[in-house]
CSV table of C-alpha atoms (C1' of nucleotides) in Angstrom, one decimal:
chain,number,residue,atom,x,y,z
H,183,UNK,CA,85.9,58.9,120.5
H,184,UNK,CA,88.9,60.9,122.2
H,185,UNK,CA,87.8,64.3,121.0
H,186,UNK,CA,84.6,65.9,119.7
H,187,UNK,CA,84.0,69.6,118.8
H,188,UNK,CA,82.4,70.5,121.7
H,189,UNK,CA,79.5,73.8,121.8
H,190,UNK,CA,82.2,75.9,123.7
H,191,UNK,CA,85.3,75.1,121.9
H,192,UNK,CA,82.6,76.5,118.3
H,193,UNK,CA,82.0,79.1,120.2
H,194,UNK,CA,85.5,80.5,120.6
H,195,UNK,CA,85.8,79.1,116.5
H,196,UNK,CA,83.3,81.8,115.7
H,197,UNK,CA,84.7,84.2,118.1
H,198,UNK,CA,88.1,84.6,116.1
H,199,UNK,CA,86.6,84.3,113.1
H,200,UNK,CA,84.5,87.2,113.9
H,201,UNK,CA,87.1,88.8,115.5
H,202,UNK,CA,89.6,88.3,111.9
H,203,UNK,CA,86.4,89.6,109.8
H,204,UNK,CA,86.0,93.0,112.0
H,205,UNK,CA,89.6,93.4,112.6
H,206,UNK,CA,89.9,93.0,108.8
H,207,UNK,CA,86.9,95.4,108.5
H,208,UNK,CA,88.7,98.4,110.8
H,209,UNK,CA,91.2,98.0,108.7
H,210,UNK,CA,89.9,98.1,105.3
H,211,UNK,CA,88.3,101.2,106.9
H,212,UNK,CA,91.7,102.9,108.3
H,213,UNK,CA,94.1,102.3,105.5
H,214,UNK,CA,91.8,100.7,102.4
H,215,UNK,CA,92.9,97.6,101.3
H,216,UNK,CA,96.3,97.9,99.7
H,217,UNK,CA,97.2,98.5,103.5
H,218,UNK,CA,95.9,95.1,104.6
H,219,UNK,CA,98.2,92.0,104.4
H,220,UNK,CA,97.3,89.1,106.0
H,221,UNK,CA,99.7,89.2,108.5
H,222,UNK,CA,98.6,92.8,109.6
H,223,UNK,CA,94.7,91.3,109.7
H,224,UNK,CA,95.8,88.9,111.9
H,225,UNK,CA,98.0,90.7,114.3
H,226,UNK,CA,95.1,92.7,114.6
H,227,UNK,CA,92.5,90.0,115.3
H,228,UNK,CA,95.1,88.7,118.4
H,229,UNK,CA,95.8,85.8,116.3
H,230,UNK,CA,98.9,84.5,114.4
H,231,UNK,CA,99.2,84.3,110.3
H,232,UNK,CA,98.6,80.9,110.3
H,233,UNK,CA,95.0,81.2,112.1
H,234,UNK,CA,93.8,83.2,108.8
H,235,UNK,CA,94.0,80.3,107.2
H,236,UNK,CA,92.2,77.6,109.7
H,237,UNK,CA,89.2,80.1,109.1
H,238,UNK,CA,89.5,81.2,105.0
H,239,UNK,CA,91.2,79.2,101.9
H,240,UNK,CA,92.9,82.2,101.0
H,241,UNK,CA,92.9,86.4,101.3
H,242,UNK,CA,90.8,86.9,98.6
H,243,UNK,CA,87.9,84.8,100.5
H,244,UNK,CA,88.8,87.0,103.7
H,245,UNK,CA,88.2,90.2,101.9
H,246,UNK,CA,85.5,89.2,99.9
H,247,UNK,CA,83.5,88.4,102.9
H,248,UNK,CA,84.2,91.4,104.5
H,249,UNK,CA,83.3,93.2,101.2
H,250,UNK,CA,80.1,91.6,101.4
H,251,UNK,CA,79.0,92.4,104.8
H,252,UNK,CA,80.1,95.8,104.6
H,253,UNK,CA,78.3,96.2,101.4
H,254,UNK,CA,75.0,94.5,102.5
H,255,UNK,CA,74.6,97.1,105.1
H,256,UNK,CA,74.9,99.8,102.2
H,257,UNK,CA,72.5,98.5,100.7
H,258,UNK,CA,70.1,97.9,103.1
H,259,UNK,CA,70.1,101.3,103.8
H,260,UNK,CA,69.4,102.4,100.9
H,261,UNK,CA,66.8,99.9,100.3
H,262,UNK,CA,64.9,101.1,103.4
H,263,UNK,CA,65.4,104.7,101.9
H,264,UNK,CA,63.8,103.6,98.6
H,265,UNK,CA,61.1,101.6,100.2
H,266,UNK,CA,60.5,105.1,102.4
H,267,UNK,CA,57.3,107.3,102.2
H,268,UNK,CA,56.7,109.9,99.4
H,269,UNK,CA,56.4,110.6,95.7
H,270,UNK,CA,58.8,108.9,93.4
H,271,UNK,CA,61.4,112.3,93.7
H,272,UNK,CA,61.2,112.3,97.9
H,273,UNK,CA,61.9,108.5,97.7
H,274,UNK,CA,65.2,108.7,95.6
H,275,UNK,CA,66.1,111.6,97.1
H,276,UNK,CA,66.0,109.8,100.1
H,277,UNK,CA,68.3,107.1,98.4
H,278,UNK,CA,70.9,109.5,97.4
H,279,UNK,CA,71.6,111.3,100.4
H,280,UNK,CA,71.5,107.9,102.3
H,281,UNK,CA,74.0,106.8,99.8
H,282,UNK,CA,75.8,110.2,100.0
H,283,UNK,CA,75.7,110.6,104.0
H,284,UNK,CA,76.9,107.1,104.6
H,285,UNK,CA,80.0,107.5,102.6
H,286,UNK,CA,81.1,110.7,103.9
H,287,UNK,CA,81.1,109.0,107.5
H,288,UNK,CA,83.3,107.0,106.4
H,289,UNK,CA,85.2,108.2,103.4
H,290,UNK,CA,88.0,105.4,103.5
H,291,UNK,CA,85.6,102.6,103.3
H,292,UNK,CA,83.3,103.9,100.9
H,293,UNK,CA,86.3,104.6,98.6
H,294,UNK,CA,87.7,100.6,99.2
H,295,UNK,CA,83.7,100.0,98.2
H,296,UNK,CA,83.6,102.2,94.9
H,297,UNK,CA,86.6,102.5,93.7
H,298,UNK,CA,90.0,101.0,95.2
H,299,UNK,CA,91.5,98.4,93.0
H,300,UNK,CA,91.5,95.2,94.6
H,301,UNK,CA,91.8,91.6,93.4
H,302,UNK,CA,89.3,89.9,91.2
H,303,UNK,CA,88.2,87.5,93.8
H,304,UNK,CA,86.8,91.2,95.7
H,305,UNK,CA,85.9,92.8,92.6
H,306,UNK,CA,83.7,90.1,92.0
H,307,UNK,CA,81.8,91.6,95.4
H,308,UNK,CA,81.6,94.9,93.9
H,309,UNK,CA,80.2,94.1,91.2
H,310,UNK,CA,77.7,92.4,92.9
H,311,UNK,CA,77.2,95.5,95.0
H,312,UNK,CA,76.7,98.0,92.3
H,313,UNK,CA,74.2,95.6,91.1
H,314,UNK,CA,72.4,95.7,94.2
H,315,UNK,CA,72.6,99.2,93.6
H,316,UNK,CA,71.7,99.2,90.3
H,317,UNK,CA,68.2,96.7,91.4
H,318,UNK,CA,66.7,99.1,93.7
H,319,UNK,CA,66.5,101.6,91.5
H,320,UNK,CA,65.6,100.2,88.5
H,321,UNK,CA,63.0,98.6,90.1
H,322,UNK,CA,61.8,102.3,91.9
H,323,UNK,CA,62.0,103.5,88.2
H,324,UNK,CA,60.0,100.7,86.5
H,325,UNK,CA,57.3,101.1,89.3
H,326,UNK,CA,56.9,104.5,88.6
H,327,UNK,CA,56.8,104.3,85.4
H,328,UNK,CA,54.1,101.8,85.1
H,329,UNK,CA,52.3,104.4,87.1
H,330,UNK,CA,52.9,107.0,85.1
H,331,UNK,CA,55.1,108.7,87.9
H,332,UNK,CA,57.8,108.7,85.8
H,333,UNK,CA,58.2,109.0,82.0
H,334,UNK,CA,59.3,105.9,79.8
H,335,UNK,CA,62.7,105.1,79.9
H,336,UNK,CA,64.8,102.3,80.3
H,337,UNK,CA,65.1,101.2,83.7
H,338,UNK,CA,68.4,99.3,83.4
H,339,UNK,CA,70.0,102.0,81.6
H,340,UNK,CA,68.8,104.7,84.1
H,341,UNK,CA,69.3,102.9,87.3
H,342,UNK,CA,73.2,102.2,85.9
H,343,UNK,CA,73.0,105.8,85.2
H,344,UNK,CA,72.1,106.8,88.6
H,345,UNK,CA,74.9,104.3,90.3
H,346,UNK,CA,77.3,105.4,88.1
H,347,UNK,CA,76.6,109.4,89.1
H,348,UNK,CA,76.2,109.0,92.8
H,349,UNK,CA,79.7,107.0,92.7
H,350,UNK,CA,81.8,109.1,90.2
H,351,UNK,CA,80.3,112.6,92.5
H,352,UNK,CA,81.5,111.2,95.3
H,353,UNK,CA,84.5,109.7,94.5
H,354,UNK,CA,86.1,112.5,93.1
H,355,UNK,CA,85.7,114.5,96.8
H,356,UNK,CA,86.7,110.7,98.9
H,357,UNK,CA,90.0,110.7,96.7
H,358,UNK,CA,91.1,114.0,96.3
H,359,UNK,CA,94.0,114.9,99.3
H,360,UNK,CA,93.5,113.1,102.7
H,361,UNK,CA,91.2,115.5,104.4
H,362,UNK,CA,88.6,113.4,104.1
H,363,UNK,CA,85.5,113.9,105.7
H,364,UNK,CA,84.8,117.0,105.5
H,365,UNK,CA,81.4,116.7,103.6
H,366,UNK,CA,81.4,118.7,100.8
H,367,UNK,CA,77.7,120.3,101.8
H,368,UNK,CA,76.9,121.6,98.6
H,369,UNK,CA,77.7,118.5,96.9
H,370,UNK,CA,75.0,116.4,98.0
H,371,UNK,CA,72.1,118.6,97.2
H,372,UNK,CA,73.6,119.4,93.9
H,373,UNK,CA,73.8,115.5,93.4
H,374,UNK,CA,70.1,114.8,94.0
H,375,UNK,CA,69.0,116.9,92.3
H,376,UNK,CA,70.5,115.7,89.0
H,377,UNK,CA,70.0,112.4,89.8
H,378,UNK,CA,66.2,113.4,90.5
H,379,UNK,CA,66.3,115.4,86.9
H,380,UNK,CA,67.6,112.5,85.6
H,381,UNK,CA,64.5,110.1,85.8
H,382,UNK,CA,62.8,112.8,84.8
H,383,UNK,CA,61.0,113.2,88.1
H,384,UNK,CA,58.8,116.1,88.7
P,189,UNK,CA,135.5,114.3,72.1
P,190,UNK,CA,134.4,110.8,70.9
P,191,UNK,CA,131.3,110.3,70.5
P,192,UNK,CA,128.1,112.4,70.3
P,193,UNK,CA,124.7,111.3,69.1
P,194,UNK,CA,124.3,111.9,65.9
P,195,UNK,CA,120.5,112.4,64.3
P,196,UNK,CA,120.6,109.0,62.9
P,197,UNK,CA,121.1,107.6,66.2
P,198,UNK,CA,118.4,109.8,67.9
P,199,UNK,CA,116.0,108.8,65.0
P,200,UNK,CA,116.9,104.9,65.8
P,201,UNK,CA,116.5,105.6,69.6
P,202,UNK,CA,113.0,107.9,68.6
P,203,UNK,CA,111.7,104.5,67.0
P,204,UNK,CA,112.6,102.1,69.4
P,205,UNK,CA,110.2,104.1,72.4
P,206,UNK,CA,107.5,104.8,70.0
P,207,UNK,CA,107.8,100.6,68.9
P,208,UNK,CA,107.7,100.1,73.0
P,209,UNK,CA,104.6,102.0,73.6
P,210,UNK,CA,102.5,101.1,70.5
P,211,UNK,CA,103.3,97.6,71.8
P,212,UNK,CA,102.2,98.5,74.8
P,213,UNK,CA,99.1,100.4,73.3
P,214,UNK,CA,98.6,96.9,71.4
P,215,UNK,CA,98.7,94.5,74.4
P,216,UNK,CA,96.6,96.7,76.4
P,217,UNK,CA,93.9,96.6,73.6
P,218,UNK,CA,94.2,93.3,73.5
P,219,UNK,CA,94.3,91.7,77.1
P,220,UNK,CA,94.2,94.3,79.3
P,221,UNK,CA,96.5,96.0,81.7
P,222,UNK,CA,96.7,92.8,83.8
P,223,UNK,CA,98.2,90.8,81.2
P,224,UNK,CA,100.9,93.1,80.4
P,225,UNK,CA,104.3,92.5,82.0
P,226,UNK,CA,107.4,94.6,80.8
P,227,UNK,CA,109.0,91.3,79.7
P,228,UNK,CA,106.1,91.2,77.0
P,229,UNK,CA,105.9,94.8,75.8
P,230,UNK,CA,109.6,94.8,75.1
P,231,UNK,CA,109.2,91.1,73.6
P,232,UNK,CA,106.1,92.3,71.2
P,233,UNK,CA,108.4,95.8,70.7
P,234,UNK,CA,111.0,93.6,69.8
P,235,UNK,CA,113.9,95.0,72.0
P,236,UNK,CA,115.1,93.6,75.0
P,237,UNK,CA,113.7,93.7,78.6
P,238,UNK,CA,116.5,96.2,79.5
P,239,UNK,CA,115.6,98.4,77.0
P,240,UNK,CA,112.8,99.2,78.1
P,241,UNK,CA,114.5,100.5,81.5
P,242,UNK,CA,116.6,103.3,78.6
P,243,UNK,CA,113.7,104.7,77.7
P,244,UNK,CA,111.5,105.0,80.7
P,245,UNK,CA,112.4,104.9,84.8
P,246,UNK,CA,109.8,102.2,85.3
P,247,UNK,CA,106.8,100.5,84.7
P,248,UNK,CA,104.4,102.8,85.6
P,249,UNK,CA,106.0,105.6,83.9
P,250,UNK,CA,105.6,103.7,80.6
P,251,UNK,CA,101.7,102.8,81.1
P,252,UNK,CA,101.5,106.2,82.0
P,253,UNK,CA,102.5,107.7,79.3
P,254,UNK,CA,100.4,105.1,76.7
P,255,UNK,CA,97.0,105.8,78.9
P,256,UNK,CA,97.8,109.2,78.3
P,257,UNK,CA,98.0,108.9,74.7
P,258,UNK,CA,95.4,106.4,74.4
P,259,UNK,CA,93.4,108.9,76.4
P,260,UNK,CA,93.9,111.9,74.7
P,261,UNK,CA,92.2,110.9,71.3
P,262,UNK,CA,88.8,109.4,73.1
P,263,UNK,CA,88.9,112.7,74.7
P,264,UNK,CA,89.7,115.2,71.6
P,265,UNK,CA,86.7,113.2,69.6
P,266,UNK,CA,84.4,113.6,72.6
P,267,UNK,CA,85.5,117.4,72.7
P,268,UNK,CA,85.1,118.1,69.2
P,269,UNK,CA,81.5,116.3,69.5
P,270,UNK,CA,81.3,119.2,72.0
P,271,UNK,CA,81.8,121.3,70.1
P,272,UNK,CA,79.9,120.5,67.4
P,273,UNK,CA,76.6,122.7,65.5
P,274,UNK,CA,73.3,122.1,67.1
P,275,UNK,CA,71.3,122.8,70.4
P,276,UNK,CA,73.0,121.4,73.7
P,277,UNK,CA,71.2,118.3,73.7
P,278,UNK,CA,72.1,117.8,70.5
P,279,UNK,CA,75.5,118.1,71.2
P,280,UNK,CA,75.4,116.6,74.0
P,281,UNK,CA,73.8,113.2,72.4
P,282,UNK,CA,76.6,113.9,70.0
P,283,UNK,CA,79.5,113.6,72.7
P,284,UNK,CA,77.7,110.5,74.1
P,285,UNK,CA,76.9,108.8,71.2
P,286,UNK,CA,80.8,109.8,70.1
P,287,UNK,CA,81.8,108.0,73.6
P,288,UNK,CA,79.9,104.6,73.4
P,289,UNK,CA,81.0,104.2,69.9
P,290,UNK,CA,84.3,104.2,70.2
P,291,UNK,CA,84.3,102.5,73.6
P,292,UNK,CA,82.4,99.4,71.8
P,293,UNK,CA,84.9,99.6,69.3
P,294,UNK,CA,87.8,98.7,71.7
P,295,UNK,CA,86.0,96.6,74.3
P,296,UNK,CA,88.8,95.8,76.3
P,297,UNK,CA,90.9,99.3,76.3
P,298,UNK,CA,88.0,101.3,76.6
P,299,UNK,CA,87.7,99.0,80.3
P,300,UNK,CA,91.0,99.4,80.7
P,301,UNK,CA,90.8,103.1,80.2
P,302,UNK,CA,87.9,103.2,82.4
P,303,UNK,CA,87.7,100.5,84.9
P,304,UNK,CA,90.2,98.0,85.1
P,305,UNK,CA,92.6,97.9,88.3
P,306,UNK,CA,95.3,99.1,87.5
P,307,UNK,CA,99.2,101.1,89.7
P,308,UNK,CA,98.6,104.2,91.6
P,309,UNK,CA,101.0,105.9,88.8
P,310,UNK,CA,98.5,105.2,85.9
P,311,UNK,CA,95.4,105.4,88.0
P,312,UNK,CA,96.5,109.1,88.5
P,313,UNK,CA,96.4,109.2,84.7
P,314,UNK,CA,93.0,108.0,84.8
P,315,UNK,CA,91.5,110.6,87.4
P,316,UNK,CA,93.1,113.3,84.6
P,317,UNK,CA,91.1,111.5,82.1
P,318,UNK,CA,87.6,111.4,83.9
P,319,UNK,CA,88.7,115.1,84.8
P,320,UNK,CA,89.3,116.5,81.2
P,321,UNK,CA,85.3,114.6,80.3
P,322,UNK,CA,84.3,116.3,83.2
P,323,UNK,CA,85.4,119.3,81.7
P,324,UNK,CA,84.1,119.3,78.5
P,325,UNK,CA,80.6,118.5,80.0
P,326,UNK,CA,81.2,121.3,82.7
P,327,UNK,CA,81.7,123.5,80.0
P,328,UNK,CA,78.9,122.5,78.0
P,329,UNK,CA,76.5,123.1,80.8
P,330,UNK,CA,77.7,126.4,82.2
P,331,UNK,CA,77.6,128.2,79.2
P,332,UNK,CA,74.2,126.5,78.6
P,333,UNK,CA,73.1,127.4,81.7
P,334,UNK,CA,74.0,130.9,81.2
P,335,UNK,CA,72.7,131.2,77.9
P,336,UNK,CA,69.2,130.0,79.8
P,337,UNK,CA,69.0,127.1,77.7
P,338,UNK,CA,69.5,124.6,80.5
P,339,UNK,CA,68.0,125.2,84.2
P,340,UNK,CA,70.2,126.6,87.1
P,341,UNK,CA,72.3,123.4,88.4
P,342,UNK,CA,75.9,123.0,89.5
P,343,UNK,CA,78.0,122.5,86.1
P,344,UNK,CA,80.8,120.5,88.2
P,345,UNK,CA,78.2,118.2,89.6
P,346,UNK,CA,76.4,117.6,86.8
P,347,UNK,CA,79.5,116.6,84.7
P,348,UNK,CA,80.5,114.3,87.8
P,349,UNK,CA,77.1,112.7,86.8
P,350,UNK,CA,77.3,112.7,83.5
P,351,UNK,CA,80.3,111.0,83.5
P,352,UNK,CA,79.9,108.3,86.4
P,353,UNK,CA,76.7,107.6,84.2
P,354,UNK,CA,78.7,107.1,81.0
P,355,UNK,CA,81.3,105.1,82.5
P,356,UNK,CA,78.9,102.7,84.9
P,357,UNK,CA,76.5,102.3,81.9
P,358,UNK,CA,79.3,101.2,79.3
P,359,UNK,CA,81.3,99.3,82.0
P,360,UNK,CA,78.1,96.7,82.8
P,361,UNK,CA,78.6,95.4,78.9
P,362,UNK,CA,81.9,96.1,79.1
P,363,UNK,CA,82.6,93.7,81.4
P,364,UNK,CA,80.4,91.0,81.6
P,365,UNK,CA,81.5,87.5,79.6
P,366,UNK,CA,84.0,87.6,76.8
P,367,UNK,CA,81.8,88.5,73.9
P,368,UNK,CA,82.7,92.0,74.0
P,369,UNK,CA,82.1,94.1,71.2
P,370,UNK,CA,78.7,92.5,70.4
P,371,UNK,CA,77.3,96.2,71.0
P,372,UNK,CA,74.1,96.5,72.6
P,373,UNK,CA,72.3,98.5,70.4
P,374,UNK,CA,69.1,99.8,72.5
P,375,UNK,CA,71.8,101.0,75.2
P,376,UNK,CA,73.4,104.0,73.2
P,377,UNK,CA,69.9,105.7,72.7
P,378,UNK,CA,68.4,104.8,76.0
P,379,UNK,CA,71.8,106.1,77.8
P,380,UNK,CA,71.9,109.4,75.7
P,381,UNK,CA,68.4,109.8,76.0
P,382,UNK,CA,69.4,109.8,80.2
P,383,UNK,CA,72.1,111.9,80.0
P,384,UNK,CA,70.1,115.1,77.9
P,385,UNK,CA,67.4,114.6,80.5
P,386,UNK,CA,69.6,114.5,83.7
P,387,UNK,CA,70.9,118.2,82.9
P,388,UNK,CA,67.6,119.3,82.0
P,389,UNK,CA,67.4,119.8,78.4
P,390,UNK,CA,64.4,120.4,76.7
T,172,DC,C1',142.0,101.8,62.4
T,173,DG,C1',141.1,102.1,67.3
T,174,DA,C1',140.2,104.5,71.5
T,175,DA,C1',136.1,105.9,73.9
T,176,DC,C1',131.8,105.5,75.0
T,177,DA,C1',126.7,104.7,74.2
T,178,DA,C1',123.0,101.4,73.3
T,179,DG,C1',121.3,97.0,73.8
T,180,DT,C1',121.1,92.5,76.1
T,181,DG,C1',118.9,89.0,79.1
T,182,DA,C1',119.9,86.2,82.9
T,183,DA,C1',120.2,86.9,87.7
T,184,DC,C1',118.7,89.4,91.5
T,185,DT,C1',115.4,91.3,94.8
T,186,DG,C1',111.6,92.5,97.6
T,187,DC,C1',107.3,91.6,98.9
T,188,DG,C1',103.5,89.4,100.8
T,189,DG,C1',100.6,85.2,100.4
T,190,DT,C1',101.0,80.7,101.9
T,191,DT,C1',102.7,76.6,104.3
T,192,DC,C1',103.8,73.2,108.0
T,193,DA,C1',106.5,71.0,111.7
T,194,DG,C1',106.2,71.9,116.3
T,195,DT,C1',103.5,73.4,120.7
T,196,DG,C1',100.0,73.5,123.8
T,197,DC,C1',95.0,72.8,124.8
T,198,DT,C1',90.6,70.2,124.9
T,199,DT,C1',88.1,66.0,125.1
T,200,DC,C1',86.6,61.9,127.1
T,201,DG,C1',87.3,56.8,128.5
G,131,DC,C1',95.1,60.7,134.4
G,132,DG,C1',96.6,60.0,129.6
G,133,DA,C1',95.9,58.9,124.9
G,134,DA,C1',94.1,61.1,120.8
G,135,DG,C1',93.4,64.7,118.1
G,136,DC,C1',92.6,69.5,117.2
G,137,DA,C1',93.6,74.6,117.1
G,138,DC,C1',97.2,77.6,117.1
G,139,DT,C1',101.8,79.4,116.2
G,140,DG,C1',105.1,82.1,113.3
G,141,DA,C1',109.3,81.6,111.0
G,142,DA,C1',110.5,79.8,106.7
G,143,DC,C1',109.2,79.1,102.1
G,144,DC,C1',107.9,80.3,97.4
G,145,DG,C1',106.5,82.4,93.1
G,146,DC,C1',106.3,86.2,90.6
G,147,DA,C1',107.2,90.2,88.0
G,148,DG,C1',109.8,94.5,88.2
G,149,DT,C1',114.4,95.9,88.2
G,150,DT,C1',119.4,95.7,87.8
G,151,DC,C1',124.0,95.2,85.8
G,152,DA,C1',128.2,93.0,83.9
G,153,DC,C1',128.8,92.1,79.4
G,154,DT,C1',128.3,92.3,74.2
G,155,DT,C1',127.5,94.9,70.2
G,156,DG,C1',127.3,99.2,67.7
G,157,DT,C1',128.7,104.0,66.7
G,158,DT,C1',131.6,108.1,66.6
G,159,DC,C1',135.5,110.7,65.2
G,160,DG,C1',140.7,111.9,65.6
DNA sequence: CGAACAAGTGAACTGCGGTTCAGTGCTTCG
DNA sequence: CGAAGCACTGAACCGCAGTTCACTTGTTCG
């Protein structure tokens, strides 16, 4: 038994295979995804092309990992928003400005999230994150509406309504030139409001 | 001075880039932007591959130019929906109804008007697209708001919403399994009903 | 007709980035 | 140690679709 993977030699195994997940991450972040090849990923992980590939099948498993992690934490954040204090308005309000605040901190990221193209293997991820999206609030809206919160409506319908406004508002501001960052102030507001209006809140 | 092109020959040359993009238009319909390589437009347009390069300086310039077309007539019916007889939300239900309809109509180009990955070049032709909606709806709402028939709101915002909402809701059906087309009927109402409530009306 | 040139052709080229793999060096454990 | 086997390396490979271009075919007009 000449060689067994010993608890120190996994260690470093999960170390560079964190370190190729957040390098991909920064990068996605800097320069969105058509400006990540492989070979970039790993150059910036310390680690040669070849490593990638000891640690994912292929790129499209890379990046839909780091989609996935990078998207759970949006969601989570909204989720904690919608499972916040208050009337059915202060809690989506909550939700959008979470939403809203998150991706102006980082515009690049948000935009490789929403709206980038990206191969199907990734797409597949964002899909899966809208419907995230699309599950906290349809199931806000279905609450409410049992409770007479809200009017009736169809939940599906308005919580895909609701994803689809937040991301259309803001990607129009995260695409336009390359000053981004600068949060549009007025937009946000303006943006949860509607999407308040929208349920019919209030 | 041996040669000049005579009307004949520009009518000839006329017909061969309209064959090229309506086979373009075709194959778009039918499989997408993905499955469209030059080598197939100009075999479905029935000219060579180098033809092609006569009558447009590259791929993207040739996409562009369909998406704009293709664009243009799902935009004109929404305007004219727009500008239809009736109270706002009547017109408004008009210009989403008018949207959905023709969307289900042509499954796959109405996703690959809307959603589908596709160059930077045409993707610019796609921001002018959601632009001119946003437009019509921006429109709508000012004057509505100004005539006091819709509460104080930002019109630029609200169209932003209006559309995002549009395009998310359609783009779930759109894009799941291969049974496009089948439309879901309870969707149109429920969407339109979402969209005259999120600006307010009545 | 035939000289001059445009339009059309399609096989070959090209560039790019994902992927591979033979070679190197490290880790394990008897 | 040292044999056995693994992780790592990175230059070379490869596939693909957009693009090119030397050549063929068609058109004009003195």
């Amino acid at each position: 038994m000449p060689y067994r993977r010993t608890a120190a030699v996994q260690e470093r195994l999960d170390a560079t295979r964190t370190a190729i997940v957040e390098a991909a991450h920064t990068l996605v972040a800097e320069r969105g995804y058509a400006g990540c090849s492989v070979a970039l990923v790993a150059a910036a992980a310390g680690v040669a092309t070849g490593t990638v590939y000891r640690h994912f099948p292929d790129k499209g498993a890379l990046f839909a990992e780091v989609f996935r992690a990078a998207t759970q934490r949006e969601v989570d954040a909204v989720a904690a928003a919608a499972a916040g204090p208050g009337t059915v308005a202060e809690r989506v309000e909550a939700c959008v400005t979470t939403f809203a605040r998150r991706a102006f901190r980082a515009p690049r990221l948000a935009w490789a999230l929403i709206a980038e193209p990206v191969d199907p293997q990734v797409e597949a991820e964002r899909l899966a994150y809208r419907a995230a999206y699309r599950d906290i609030f349809a199931r806000l809206v279905a609450d409410a509406v049992a409770a007479g919160e809200l009017p009736p409506q169809d939940p599906q319908v308005s919580a895909a309504g609701v994803v689809g406004a937040m991301a259309e508002a803001l990607v129009v501001p995260l695409h336009v030139g390359d000053d981004m960052g600068r949060a549009p102030v007025g937009t946000v507001p303006a943006l949860s409001a509607f999407v308040v209006r929208s349920l019919g809140a209030r």
